[in-house]
Amino acid sequence: MDHGMVGSAQSGRLLVEVREEGASAVVTPAGELDHHTADLLREPLDDLLGKGFSRLVVDCSRLEFCDSTGLNVLLGARLKAEAAGGGVHLAAMQPVVARVFEITGAEAVFTVHGSVADALAREGDGTD
């Protein structure tokens, strides 16, 4: 499996790491995803989709906060990925972040996995 690091971006409150895992790209936001930091996640997601990655796994294990702006970034990436025949898979959500998805109903439109390993194991099983 290819575990190549593609890149990272950081502000004071959010670090985003990107790596390739086979046919998927794993994006790991760490910190607070909000109005002030949303572009740090939006840009790598758009770049990956532009490079032909239609299956994105967002590792939420280090995401401490997500507001509506962050949620909209993920929803936008989901629409683009699905238009390209793929999807956005969320993995290892912390309870505080999972609650935002639950309250808004957004959990119903994403494939959610307990871990990144589980999300990657599902690659190619038709869940995209």
Short mmCIF file of C-alpha atoms in Angstrom, two decimals, residues 11 14 18 23 36 38 45 47 53 55-58 61 63 70 74 79 92 104 115-117:
data_model
loop_
_atom_site.label_atom_id
_atom_site.label_comp_id
_atom_site.label_asym_id
_atom_site.label_seq_id
_atom_site.Cartn_x
_atom_site.Cartn_y
_atom_site.Cartn_z
CA SER A 11 -2.98 27.73 11.03
CA LEU A 14 -6.03 23.67 12.60
CA VAL A 18 -2.97 14.53 3.57
CA ALA A 23 -6.95 4.44 -4.35
CA HIS A 36 -11.63 30.94 10.30
CA ALA A 38 -12.35 26.06 6.88
CA LEU A 45 -10.04 18.40 -0.49
CA ASP A 47 -6.92 19.63 -4.79
CA PHE A 53 -9.12 11.09 -6.07
CA ARG A 55 -12.66 8.44 -2.61
CA LEU A 56 -11.72 10.58 0.37
CA VAL A 57 -11.38 9.35 3.94
CA VAL A 58 -11.52 12.11 6.54
CA SER A 61 -9.84 11.36 15.37
CA LEU A 63 -10.79 17.00 15.16
CA GLY A 70 -16.70 23.09 8.54
CA LEU A 74 -17.35 18.41 4.04
CA LEU A 79 -21.12 16.34 -3.60
CA ALA A 92 -13.13 7.96 14.10
CA THR A 104 -27.96 18.56 11.73
CA SER A 115 -11.69 3.86 12.33
CA VAL A 116 -9.57 4.85 9.35
CA ALA A 117 -8.50 1.21 9.01
#
